Amino acid sequence: MSSAELNIVQSCHTSDRNSHHSEKTKQNLQARLNRIDGQIRGIKGMVEKDAYCDDVLNQIAAVQSALNSVGRILLEGHMKSCVIERIQEGDNTVIDELLTTMNKLMK
């Protein structure tokens, strides 16, 4: 695993089901989520001010794209660490868990 991949998730422990993200990854995710939060507050303001529907819809599309990016980052880290660890430990139920989660993300 490269150092960039190690920055995504350092270790997942199946007993307490926590992931341990590097500080760099946490800061990246928090910054992205803060921007998304700001975009959502902006959309709320647009609706309150009766902004043109197409403009609001474009902002909603931007938020959905940003959330998808956060999800991809987390999914990549999860697959490269937690999923691999659990499979190596003989816990193949993680595959069904992952498929359920991916189906939710793809809706």
N, CA, C and O atoms as a Tinker XYZ file with bonds, in Angstrom:
   428  protein
     1  N      0.845000   -1.175000    0.000000    73     2
     2  CA     0.000000    0.000000    0.000000    64     1     3
     3  C      0.891000    1.239000    0.000000    63     2     4     5
     4  O      1.860000    1.313000    0.756000    81     3
     5  N      0.561000    2.209000   -0.848000    73     3     6
     6  CA     1.370000    3.422000   -0.947000    64     5     7
     7  C      1.123000    4.326000    0.253000    63     6     8     9
     8  O      0.178000    4.112000    1.012000    81     7
     9  N      1.969000    5.331000    0.424000    73     7    10
    10  CA     1.780000    6.258000    1.541000    64     9    11
    11  C      0.493000    7.043000    1.376000    63    10    12    13
    12  O     -0.134000    7.406000    2.371000    81    11
    13  N      0.082000    7.316000    0.140000    73    11    14
    14  CA    -1.192000    8.015000   -0.092000    64    13    15
    15  C     -2.354000    7.151000    0.372000    63    14    16    17
    16  O     -3.301000    7.654000    0.977000    81    15
    17  N     -2.286000    5.858000    0.094000    73    15    18
    18  CA    -3.343000    4.951000    0.531000    64    17    19
    19  C     -3.362000    4.829000    2.041000    63    18    20    21
    20  O     -4.429000    4.719000    2.645000    81    19
    21  N     -2.178000    4.846000    2.660000    73    19    22
    22  CA    -2.127000    4.782000    4.113000    64    21    23
    23  C     -2.747000    6.017000    4.747000    63    22    24    25
    24  O     -3.261000    5.950000    5.864000    81    23
    25  N     -2.704000    7.146000    4.043000    73    23    26
    26  CA    -3.334000    8.356000    4.554000    64    25    27
    27  C     -4.839000    8.243000    4.598000    63    26    28    29
    28  O     -5.482000    8.929000    5.392000    81    27
    29  N     -5.423000    7.390000    3.760000    73    27    30
    30  CA    -6.876000    7.276000    3.714000    64    29    31
    31  C     -7.377000    6.654000    5.012000    63    30    32    33
    32  O     -8.145000    7.281000    5.742000    81    31
    33  N     -6.961000    5.457000    5.302000    73    31    34
    34  CA    -7.384000    4.786000    6.530000    64    33    35
    35  C     -6.210000    3.954000    7.018000    63    34    36    37
    36  O     -5.647000    3.159000    6.266000    81    35
    37  N     -5.846000    4.141000    8.275000    73    35    38
    38  CA    -4.713000    3.410000    8.799000    64    37    39
    39  C     -5.106000    2.013000    9.247000    63    38    40    41
    40  O     -4.366000    1.060000    9.003000    81    39
    41  N     -6.252000    1.871000    9.895000    73    39    42
    42  CA    -6.650000    0.566000   10.377000    64    41    43
    43  C     -8.124000    0.571000   10.730000    63    42    44    45
    44  O     -8.651000    1.579000   11.200000    81    43
    45  N     -8.788000   -0.544000   10.506000    73    43    46
    46  CA   -10.174000   -0.725000   10.914000    64    45    47
    47  C    -10.208000   -1.895000   11.880000    63    46    48    49
    48  O     -9.674000   -2.968000   11.598000    81    47
    49  N    -10.822000   -1.679000   12.987000    73    47    50
    50  CA   -10.927000   -2.734000   13.990000    64    49    51
    51  C    -12.346000   -3.270000   13.974000    63    50    52    53
    52  O    -13.299000   -2.522000   14.191000    81    51
    53  N    -12.492000   -4.567000   13.718000    73    51    54
    54  CA   -13.818000   -5.149000   13.620000    64    53    55
    55  C    -14.491000   -5.282000   14.970000    63    54    56    57
    56  O    -15.719000   -5.340000   15.027000    81    55
    57  N    -13.744000   -5.333000   16.058000    73    55    58
    58  CA   -14.373000   -5.512000   17.359000    64    57    59
    59  C    -15.164000   -4.284000   17.779000    63    58    60    61
    60  O    -16.263000   -4.419000   18.316000    81    59
    61  N    -14.631000   -3.088000   17.547000    73    59    62
    62  CA   -15.382000   -1.882000   17.896000    64    61    63
    63  C    -15.893000   -1.144000   16.669000    63    62    64    65
    64  O    -16.552000   -0.112000   16.786000    81    63
    65  N    -15.588000   -1.675000   15.498000    73    63    66
    66  CA   -16.064000   -1.171000   14.213000    64    65    67
    67  C    -15.828000    0.317000   14.033000    63    66    68    69
    68  O    -16.719000    1.056000   13.614000    81    67
    69  N    -14.640000    0.738000   14.349000    73    67    70
    70  CA   -14.208000    2.107000   14.102000    64    69    71
    71  C    -13.144000    2.099000   13.031000    63    70    72    73
    72  O    -12.361000    1.156000   12.919000    81    71
    73  N    -13.124000    3.150000   12.249000    73    71    74
    74  CA   -12.011000    3.304000   11.325000    64    73    75
    75  C    -11.105000    4.383000   11.894000    63    74    76    77
    76  O    -11.543000    5.247000   12.652000    81    75
    77  N     -9.874000    4.320000   11.528000    73    75    78
    78  CA    -8.897000    5.265000   12.048000    64    77    79
    79  C     -8.272000    5.995000   10.873000    63    78    80    81
    80  O     -7.332000    5.511000   10.242000    81    79
    81  N     -8.816000    7.167000   10.596000    73    79    82
    82  CA    -8.327000    7.968000    9.480000    64    81    83
    83  C     -7.133000    8.801000    9.933000    63    82    84    85
    84  O     -7.048000    9.222000   11.087000    81    83
    85  N     -6.228000    9.025000    9.010000    73    83    86
    86  CA    -5.104000    9.899000    9.317000    64    85    87
    87  C     -5.635000   11.314000    9.526000    63    86    88    89
    88  O     -6.741000   11.640000    9.094000    81    87
    89  N     -4.853000   12.138000   10.181000    73    87    90
    90  CA    -5.270000   13.533000   10.408000    64    89    91
    91  C     -5.460000   14.264000    9.084000    63    90    92    93
    92  O     -6.377000   15.073000    8.941000    81    91
    93  N     -4.597000   13.978000    8.126000    73    91    94
    94  CA    -4.702000   14.613000    6.814000    64    93    95
    95  C     -6.034000   14.252000    6.149000    63    94    96    97
    96  O     -6.701000   15.117000    5.581000    81    95
    97  N     -6.417000   12.982000    6.220000    73    95    98
    98  CA    -7.680000   12.545000    5.634000    64    97    99
    99  C     -8.862000   13.155000    6.365000    63    98   100   101
   100  O     -9.819000   13.604000    5.734000    81    99
   101  N     -8.803000   13.174000    7.694000    73    99   102
   102  CA    -9.885000   13.792000    8.470000    64   101   103
   103  C    -10.060000   15.254000    8.089000    63   102   104   105
   104  O    -11.181000   15.723000    7.892000    81   103
   105  N     -8.954000   15.966000    7.986000    73   103   106
   106  CA    -9.027000   17.381000    7.619000    64   105   107
   107  C     -9.607000   17.557000    6.227000    63   106   108   109
   108  O    -10.408000   18.464000    5.999000    81   107
   109  N     -9.209000   16.696000    5.289000    73   107   110
   110  CA    -9.735000   16.745000    3.931000    64   109   111
   111  C    -11.243000   16.507000    3.930000    63   110   112   113
   112  O    -11.994000   17.260000    3.311000    81   111
   113  N    -11.685000   15.457000    4.626000    73   111   114
   114  CA   -13.113000   15.148000    4.673000    64   113   115
   115  C    -13.894000   16.249000    5.375000    63   114   116   117
   116  O    -14.974000   16.626000    4.921000    81   115
   117  N    -13.364000   16.766000    6.472000    73   115   118
   118  CA   -14.051000   17.833000    7.198000    64   117   119
   119  C    -14.158000   19.096000    6.347000    63   118   120   121
   120  O    -15.188000   19.769000    6.371000    81   119
   121  N    -13.122000   19.420000    5.606000    73   119   122
   122  CA   -13.168000   20.594000    4.730000    64   121   123
   123  C    -14.229000   20.415000    3.648000    63   122   124   125
   124  O    -14.989000   21.337000    3.351000    81   123
   125  N    -14.271000   19.230000    3.069000    73   123   126
   126  CA   -15.284000   18.951000    2.049000    64   125   127
   127  C    -16.690000   19.044000    2.637000    63   126   128   129
   128  O    -17.584000   19.638000    2.034000    81   127
   129  N    -16.880000   18.455000    3.815000    73   127   130
   130  CA   -18.196000   18.485000    4.448000    64   129   131
   131  C    -18.592000   19.899000    4.871000    63   130   132   133
   132  O    -19.769000   20.256000    4.821000    81   131
   133  N    -17.629000   20.693000    5.282000    73   131   134
   134  CA   -17.923000   22.097000    5.614000    64   133   135
   135  C    -18.384000   22.869000    4.381000    63   134   136   137
   136  O    -19.310000   23.676000    4.454000    81   135
   137  N    -17.727000   22.614000    3.244000    73   135   138
   138  CA   -18.155000   23.269000    1.993000    64   137   139
   139  C    -19.562000   22.835000    1.613000    63   138   140   141
   140  O    -20.379000   23.651000    1.188000    81   139
   141  N    -19.840000   21.544000    1.769000    73   139   142
   142  CA   -21.181000   21.030000    1.465000    64   141   143
   143  C    -22.213000   21.678000    2.374000    63   142   144   145
   144  O    -23.293000   22.061000    1.924000    81   143
   145  N    -21.879000   21.800000    3.648000    73   143   146
   146  CA   -22.776000   22.450000    4.604000    64   145   147
   147  C    -23.072000   23.884000    4.154000    63   146   148   149
   148  O    -24.218000   24.331000    4.206000    81   147
   149  N    -22.054000   24.587000    3.723000    73   147   150
   150  CA   -22.242000   25.951000    3.235000    64   149   151
   151  C    -23.103000   25.988000    1.985000    63   150   152   153
   152  O    -23.944000   26.873000    1.830000    81   151
   153  N    -22.896000   25.029000    1.095000    73   151   154
   154  CA   -23.712000   24.971000   -0.115000    64   153   155
   155  C    -25.177000   24.731000    0.235000    63   154   156   157
   156  O    -26.065000   25.334000   -0.368000    81   155
   157  N    -25.433000   23.869000    1.188000    73   155   158
   158  CA   -26.815000   23.573000    1.571000    64   157   159
   159  C    -27.468000   24.805000    2.198000    63   158   160   161
   160  O    -28.628000   25.111000    1.921000    81   159
   161  N    -26.715000   25.508000    3.043000    73   159   162
   162  CA   -27.264000   26.750000    3.616000    64   161   163
   163  C    -27.551000   27.759000    2.506000    63   162   164   165
   164  O    -28.532000   28.499000    2.571000    81   163
   165  N    -26.685000   27.785000    1.482000    73   163   166
   166  CA   -26.910000   28.666000    0.346000    64   165   167
   167  C    -28.171000   28.292000   -0.417000    63   166   168   169
   168  O    -28.928000   29.168000   -0.836000    81   167
   169  N    -28.398000   27.007000   -0.599000    73   167   170
   170  CA   -29.611000   26.549000   -1.290000    64   169   171
   171  C    -30.849000   26.952000   -0.490000    63   170   172   173
   172  O    -31.843000   27.408000   -1.054000    81   171
   173  N    -30.777000   26.780000    0.815000    73   171   174
   174  CA   -31.913000   27.176000    1.660000    64   173   175
   175  C    -32.207000   28.665000    1.475000    63   174   176   177
   176  O    -33.365000   29.063000    1.353000    81   175
   177  N    -31.164000   29.474000    1.455000    73   175   178
   178  CA   -31.335000   30.913000    1.240000    64   177   179
   179  C    -31.922000   31.216000   -0.131000    63   178   180   181
   180  O    -32.748000   32.117000   -0.277000    81   179
   181  N    -31.486000   30.449000   -1.145000    73   179   182
   182  CA   -32.023000   30.647000   -2.486000    64   181   183
   183  C    -33.521000   30.363000   -2.523000    63   182   184   185
   184  O    -34.283000   31.098000   -3.150000    81   183
   185  N    -33.937000   29.300000   -1.853000    73   183   186
   186  CA   -35.361000   28.956000   -1.817000    64   185   187
   187  C    -36.147000   30.044000   -1.086000    63   186   188   189
   188  O    -37.223000   30.448000   -1.526000    81   187
   189  N    -35.595000   30.510000    0.035000    73   187   190
   190  CA   -36.272000   31.568000    0.802000    64   189   191
   191  C    -36.422000   32.841000   -0.018000    63   190   192   193
   192  O    -37.391000   33.582000    0.149000    81   191
   193  N    -35.459000   33.097000   -0.909000    73   191   194
   194  CA   -35.485000   34.322000   -1.720000    64   193   195
   195  C    -36.136000   34.101000   -3.087000    63   194   196   197
   196  O    -36.056000   34.958000   -3.967000    81   195
   197  N    -36.781000   32.946000   -3.254000    73   195   198
   198  CA   -37.458000   32.618000   -4.511000    64   197   199
   199  C    -36.532000   32.702000   -5.719000    63   198   200   201
   200  O    -36.896000   33.256000   -6.756000    81   199
   201  N    -35.326000   32.143000   -5.574000    73   199   202
   202  CA   -34.370000   32.123000   -6.686000    64   201   203
   203  C    -34.927000   31.275000   -7.829000    63   202   204   205
   204  O    -35.777000   30.407000   -7.631000    81   203
   205  N    -34.429000   31.548000   -9.007000    73   203   206
   206  CA   -34.840000   30.824000  -10.208000    64   205   207
   207  C    -34.601000   29.325000  -10.003000    63   206   208   209
   208  O    -33.528000   28.905000   -9.571000    81   207
   209  N    -35.628000   28.529000  -10.323000    73   207   210
   210  CA   -35.587000   27.083000  -10.053000    64   209   211
   211  C    -34.358000   26.394000  -10.651000    63   210   212   213
   212  O    -33.746000   25.545000  -10.003000    81   211
   213  N    -33.999000   26.754000  -11.872000    73   211   214
   214  CA   -32.863000   26.105000  -12.526000    64   213   215
   215  C    -31.565000   26.373000  -11.761000    63   214   216   217
   216  O    -30.697000   25.504000  -11.676000    81   215
   217  N    -31.440000   27.566000  -11.213000    73   215   218
   218  CA   -30.252000   27.891000  -10.415000    64   217   219
   219  C    -30.198000   27.032000   -9.160000    63   218   220   221
   220  O    -29.136000   26.530000   -8.790000    81   219
   221  N    -31.346000   26.863000   -8.503000    73   219   222
   222  CA   -31.414000   26.029000   -7.293000    64   221   223
   223  C    -31.081000   24.584000   -7.647000    63   222   224   225
   224  O    -30.311000   23.930000   -6.943000    81   223
   225  N    -31.651000   24.094000   -8.722000    73   223   226
   226  CA   -31.401000   22.709000   -9.143000    64   225   227
   227  C    -29.928000   22.480000   -9.464000    63   226   228   229
   228  O    -29.388000   21.418000   -9.157000    81   227
   229  N    -29.285000   23.448000  -10.068000    73   227   230
   230  CA   -27.848000   23.320000  -10.354000    64   229   231
   231  C    -27.032000   23.268000   -9.073000    63   230   232   233
   232  O    -26.043000   22.538000   -9.002000    81   231
   233  N    -27.424000   24.020000   -8.073000    73   231   234
   234  CA   -26.734000   23.968000   -6.780000    64   233   235
   235  C    -26.965000   22.626000   -6.092000    63   234   236   237
   236  O    -26.059000   22.088000   -5.456000    81   235
   237  N    -28.172000   22.088000   -6.217000    73   235   238
   238  CA   -28.464000   20.762000   -5.653000    64   237   239
   239  C    -27.588000   19.707000   -6.331000    63   238   240   241
   240  O    -27.059000   18.816000   -5.667000    81   239
   241  N    -27.437000   19.809000   -7.644000    73   239   242
   242  CA   -26.574000   18.864000   -8.369000    64   241   243
   243  C    -25.125000   18.965000   -7.892000    63   242   244   245
   244  O    -24.433000   17.953000   -7.778000    81   243
   245  N    -24.673000   20.182000   -7.614000    73   243   246
   246  CA   -23.297000   20.380000   -7.129000    64   245   247
   247  C    -23.113000   19.733000   -5.754000    63   246   248   249
   248  O    -22.077000   19.123000   -5.488000    81   247
   249  N    -24.119000   19.865000   -4.881000    73   247   250
   250  CA   -24.043000   19.250000   -3.548000    64   249   251
   251  C    -24.025000   17.731000   -3.678000    63   250   252   253
   252  O    -23.250000   17.062000   -2.995000    81   251
   253  N    -24.865000   17.184000   -4.544000    73   251   254
   254  CA   -24.888000   15.738000   -4.727000    64   253   255
   255  C    -23.535000   15.232000   -5.232000    63   254   256   257
   256  O    -23.053000   14.190000   -4.787000    81   255
   257  N    -22.936000   15.958000   -6.146000    73   255   258
   258  CA   -21.622000   15.578000   -6.657000    64   257   259
   259  C    -20.565000   15.628000   -5.554000    63   258   260   261
   260  O    -19.720000   14.739000   -5.450000    81   259
   261  N    -20.623000   16.665000   -4.741000    73   259   262
   262  CA   -19.656000   16.795000   -3.641000    64   261   263
   263  C    -19.826000   15.669000   -2.627000    63   262   264   265
   264  O    -18.836000   15.131000   -2.132000    81   263
   265  N    -21.067000   15.307000   -2.313000    73   263   266
   266  CA   -21.314000   14.193000   -1.395000    64   265   267
   267  C    -20.820000   12.874000   -1.990000    63   266   268   269
   268  O    -20.267000   12.031000   -1.283000    81   267
   269  N    -21.024000   12.709000   -3.287000    73   267   270
   270  CA   -20.525000   11.503000   -3.944000    64   269   271
   271  C    -19.002000   11.413000   -3.843000    63   270   272   273
   272  O    -18.458000   10.322000   -3.675000    81   271
   273  N    -18.324000   12.532000   -3.942000    73   271   274
   274  CA   -16.860000   12.542000   -3.815000    64   273   275
   275  C    -16.420000   12.119000   -2.419000    63   274   276   277
   276  O    -15.471000   11.349000   -2.271000    81   275
   277  N    -17.103000   12.618000   -1.403000    73   275   278
   278  CA   -16.798000   12.209000   -0.029000    64   277   279
   279  C    -17.027000   10.706000    0.120000    63   278   280   281
   280  O    -16.211000   10.000000    0.712000    81   279
   281  N    -18.141000   10.231000   -0.422000    73   279   282
   282  CA   -18.444000    8.806000   -0.353000    64   281   283
   283  C    -17.390000    7.952000   -1.041000    63   282   284   285
   284  O    -17.014000    6.896000   -0.532000    81   283
   285  N    -16.911000    8.406000   -2.196000    73   283   286
   286  CA   -15.872000    7.650000   -2.917000    64   285   287
   287  C    -14.588000    7.561000   -2.098000    63   286   288   289
   288  O    -13.951000    6.509000   -2.048000    81   287
   289  N    -14.213000    8.655000   -1.464000    73   287   290
   290  CA   -12.996000    8.657000   -0.642000    64   289   291
   291  C    -13.140000    7.651000    0.499000    63   290   292   293
   292  O    -12.239000    6.851000    0.751000    81   291
   293  N    -14.270000    7.699000    1.177000    73   291   294
   294  CA   -14.495000    6.777000    2.297000    64   293   295
   295  C    -14.586000    5.337000    1.821000    63   294   296   297
   296  O    -14.041000    4.440000    2.463000    81   295
   297  N    -15.264000    5.105000    0.709000    73   295   298
   298  CA   -15.407000    3.749000    0.184000    64   297   299
   299  C    -14.052000    3.164000   -0.200000    63   298   300   301
   300  O    -13.773000    2.000000    0.088000    81   299
   301  N    -13.216000    3.962000   -0.845000    73   299   302
   302  CA   -11.893000    3.480000   -1.236000    64   301   303
   303  C    -11.088000    3.071000   -0.002000    63   302   304   305
   304  O    -10.490000    1.996000    0.025000    81   303
   305  N    -11.077000    3.920000    1.003000    73   303   306
   306  CA   -10.345000    3.602000    2.219000    64   305   307
   307  C    -10.898000    2.370000    2.909000    63   306   308   309
   308  O    -10.143000    1.538000    3.413000    81   307
   309  N    -12.220000    2.255000    2.931000    73   307   310
   310  CA   -12.873000    1.109000    3.564000    64   309   311
   311  C    -12.497000   -0.190000    2.859000    63   310   312   313
   312  O    -12.187000   -1.193000    3.503000    81   311
   313  N    -12.528000   -0.159000    1.535000    73   311   314
   314  CA   -12.212000   -1.374000    0.784000    64   313   315
   315  C    -10.743000   -1.758000    0.908000    63   314   316   317
   316  O    -10.412000   -2.942000    0.977000    81   315
   317  N     -9.866000   -0.767000    0.937000    73   315   318
   318  CA    -8.425000   -1.045000    0.985000    64   317   319
   319  C     -7.939000   -1.412000    2.379000    63   318   320   321
   320  O     -6.807000   -1.871000    2.535000    81   319
   321  N     -8.760000   -1.223000    3.375000    73   319   322
   322  CA    -8.305000   -1.560000    4.721000    64   321   323
   323  C     -9.306000   -2.474000    5.424000    63   322   324   325
   324  O     -9.038000   -3.664000    5.587000    81   323
   325  N    -10.424000   -1.952000    5.832000    73   323   326
   326  CA   -11.389000   -2.711000    6.634000    64   325   327
   327  C    -11.824000   -4.001000    5.947000    63   326   328   329
   328  O    -11.797000   -5.076000    6.546000    81   327
   329  N    -12.223000   -3.880000    4.690000    73   327   330
   330  CA   -12.728000   -5.051000    3.971000    64   329   331
   331  C    -11.629000   -6.099000    3.833000    63   330   332   333
   332  O    -11.857000   -7.281000    4.092000    81   331
   333  N    -10.445000   -5.668000    3.428000    73   331   334
   334  CA    -9.332000   -6.615000    3.271000    64   333   335
   335  C     -9.002000   -7.279000    4.605000    63   334   336   337
   336  O     -8.814000   -8.494000    4.664000    81   335
   337  N     -8.930000   -6.488000    5.675000    73   335   338
   338  CA    -8.613000   -7.049000    6.994000    64   337   339
   339  C     -9.629000   -8.104000    7.409000    63   338   340   341
   340  O     -9.262000   -9.179000    7.881000    81   339
   341  N    -10.907000   -7.791000    7.231000    73   339   342
   342  CA   -11.947000   -8.731000    7.660000    64   341   343
   343  C    -11.925000  -10.002000    6.823000    63   342   344   345
   344  O    -12.145000  -11.089000    7.357000    81   343
   345  N    -11.668000   -9.896000    5.544000    73   343   346
   346  CA   -11.572000  -11.087000    4.697000    64   345   347
   347  C    -10.371000  -11.925000    5.127000    63   346   348   349
   348  O    -10.466000  -13.150000    5.215000    81   347
   349  N     -9.238000  -11.265000    5.396000    73   347   350
   350  CA    -8.050000  -11.995000    5.841000    64   349   351
   351  C     -8.281000  -12.676000    7.179000    63   350   352   353
   352  O     -7.658000  -13.696000    7.472000    81   351
   353  N     -9.177000  -12.117000    8.001000    73   351   354
   354  CA    -9.524000  -12.737000    9.284000    64   353   355
   355  C    -10.568000  -13.841000    9.116000    63   354   356   357
   356  O    -10.958000  -14.481000   10.093000    81   355
   357  N    -11.021000  -14.065000    7.882000    73   355   358
   358  CA   -12.000000  -15.106000    7.618000    64   357   359
   359  C    -13.444000  -14.644000    7.719000    63   358   360   361
   360  O    -14.357000  -15.468000    7.656000    81   359
   361  N    -13.671000  -13.351000    7.873000    73   359   362
   362  CA   -15.021000  -12.805000    7.999000    64   361   363
   363  C    -15.525000  -12.360000    6.631000    63   362   364   365
   364  O    -15.335000  -11.214000    6.225000    81   363
   365  N    -16.171000  -13.292000    5.929000    73   363   366
   366  CA   -16.663000  -12.988000    4.589000    64   365   367
   367  C    -18.012000  -12.276000    4.588000    63   366   368   369
   368  O    -18.510000  -11.910000    3.523000    81   367
   369  N    -18.613000  -12.074000    5.759000    73   367   370
   370  CA   -19.874000  -11.329000    5.818000    64   369   371
   371  C    -19.665000   -9.876000    5.406000    63   370   372   373
   372  O    -20.621000   -9.174000    5.073000    81   371
   373  N    -18.426000   -9.434000    5.430000    73   371   374
   374  CA   -18.117000   -8.058000    5.036000    64   373   375
   375  C    -18.484000   -7.815000    3.567000    63   374   376   377
   376  O    -18.782000   -6.683000    3.185000    81   375
   377  N    -18.464000   -8.859000    2.750000    73   375   378
   378  CA   -18.821000   -8.703000    1.333000    64   377   379
   379  C    -20.296000   -8.313000    1.212000    63   378   380   381
   380  O    -20.631000   -7.386000    0.475000    81   379
   381  N    -21.170000   -9.005000    1.921000    73   379   382
   382  CA   -22.598000   -8.662000    1.887000    64   381   383
   383  C    -22.832000   -7.266000    2.441000    63   382   384   385
   384  O    -23.643000   -6.507000    1.911000    81   383
   385  N    -22.121000   -6.935000    3.504000    73   383   386
   386  CA   -22.226000   -5.594000    4.084000    64   385   387
   387  C    -21.816000   -4.535000    3.064000    63   386   388   389
   388  O    -22.491000   -3.517000    2.910000    81   387
   389  N    -20.721000   -4.779000    2.379000    73   387   390
   390  CA   -20.216000   -3.854000    1.372000    64   389   391
   391  C    -21.189000   -3.715000    0.205000    63   390   392   393
   392  O    -21.428000   -2.606000   -0.271000    81   391
   393  N    -21.753000   -4.829000   -0.259000    73   391   394
   394  CA   -22.716000   -4.776000   -1.356000    64   393   395
   395  C    -23.961000   -3.988000   -0.974000    63   394   396   397
   396  O    -24.482000   -3.222000   -1.786000    81   395
   397  N    -24.440000   -4.164000    0.240000    73   395   398
   398  CA   -25.596000   -3.405000    0.723000    64   397   399
   399  C    -25.284000   -1.914000    0.743000    63   398   400   401
   400  O    -26.097000   -1.093000    0.319000    81   399
   401  N    -24.115000   -1.579000    1.232000    73   399   402
   402  CA   -23.708000   -0.169000    1.292000    64   401   403
   403  C    -23.557000    0.413000   -0.112000    63   402   404   405
   404  O    -23.992000    1.536000   -0.367000    81   403
   405  N    -22.949000   -0.337000   -1.014000    73   403   406
   406  CA   -22.762000    0.164000   -2.378000    64   405   407
   407  C    -24.104000    0.370000   -3.084000    63   406   408   409
   408  O    -24.269000    1.327000   -3.841000    81   407
   409  N    -25.060000   -0.528000   -2.834000    73   407   410
   410  CA   -26.391000   -0.356000   -3.406000    64   409   411
   411  C    -27.040000    0.930000   -2.898000    63   410   412   413
   412  O    -27.715000    1.620000   -3.661000    81   411
   413  N    -26.847000    1.254000   -1.641000    73   411   414
   414  CA   -27.384000    2.496000   -1.086000    64   413   415
   415  C    -26.720000    3.708000   -1.723000    63   414   416   417
   416  O    -27.383000    4.698000   -2.032000    81   415
   417  N    -25.404000    3.626000   -1.919000    73   415   418
   418  CA   -24.672000    4.742000   -2.523000    64   417   419
   419  C    -25.050000    4.966000   -3.979000    63   418   420   421
   420  O    -24.959000    6.087000   -4.479000    81   419
   421  N    -25.472000    3.916000   -4.659000    73   419   422
   422  CA   -25.754000    4.017000   -6.090000    64   421   423
   423  C    -27.207000    4.394000   -6.400000    63   422   424   425
   424  O    -27.574000    4.516000   -7.568000    81   423
   425  N    -28.017000    4.576000   -5.389000    73   423   426
   426  CA   -29.420000    4.946000   -5.632000    64   425   427
   427  C    -29.522000    6.311000   -6.213000    63   426   428
   428  O    -30.626000    6.787000   -6.482000    81   427
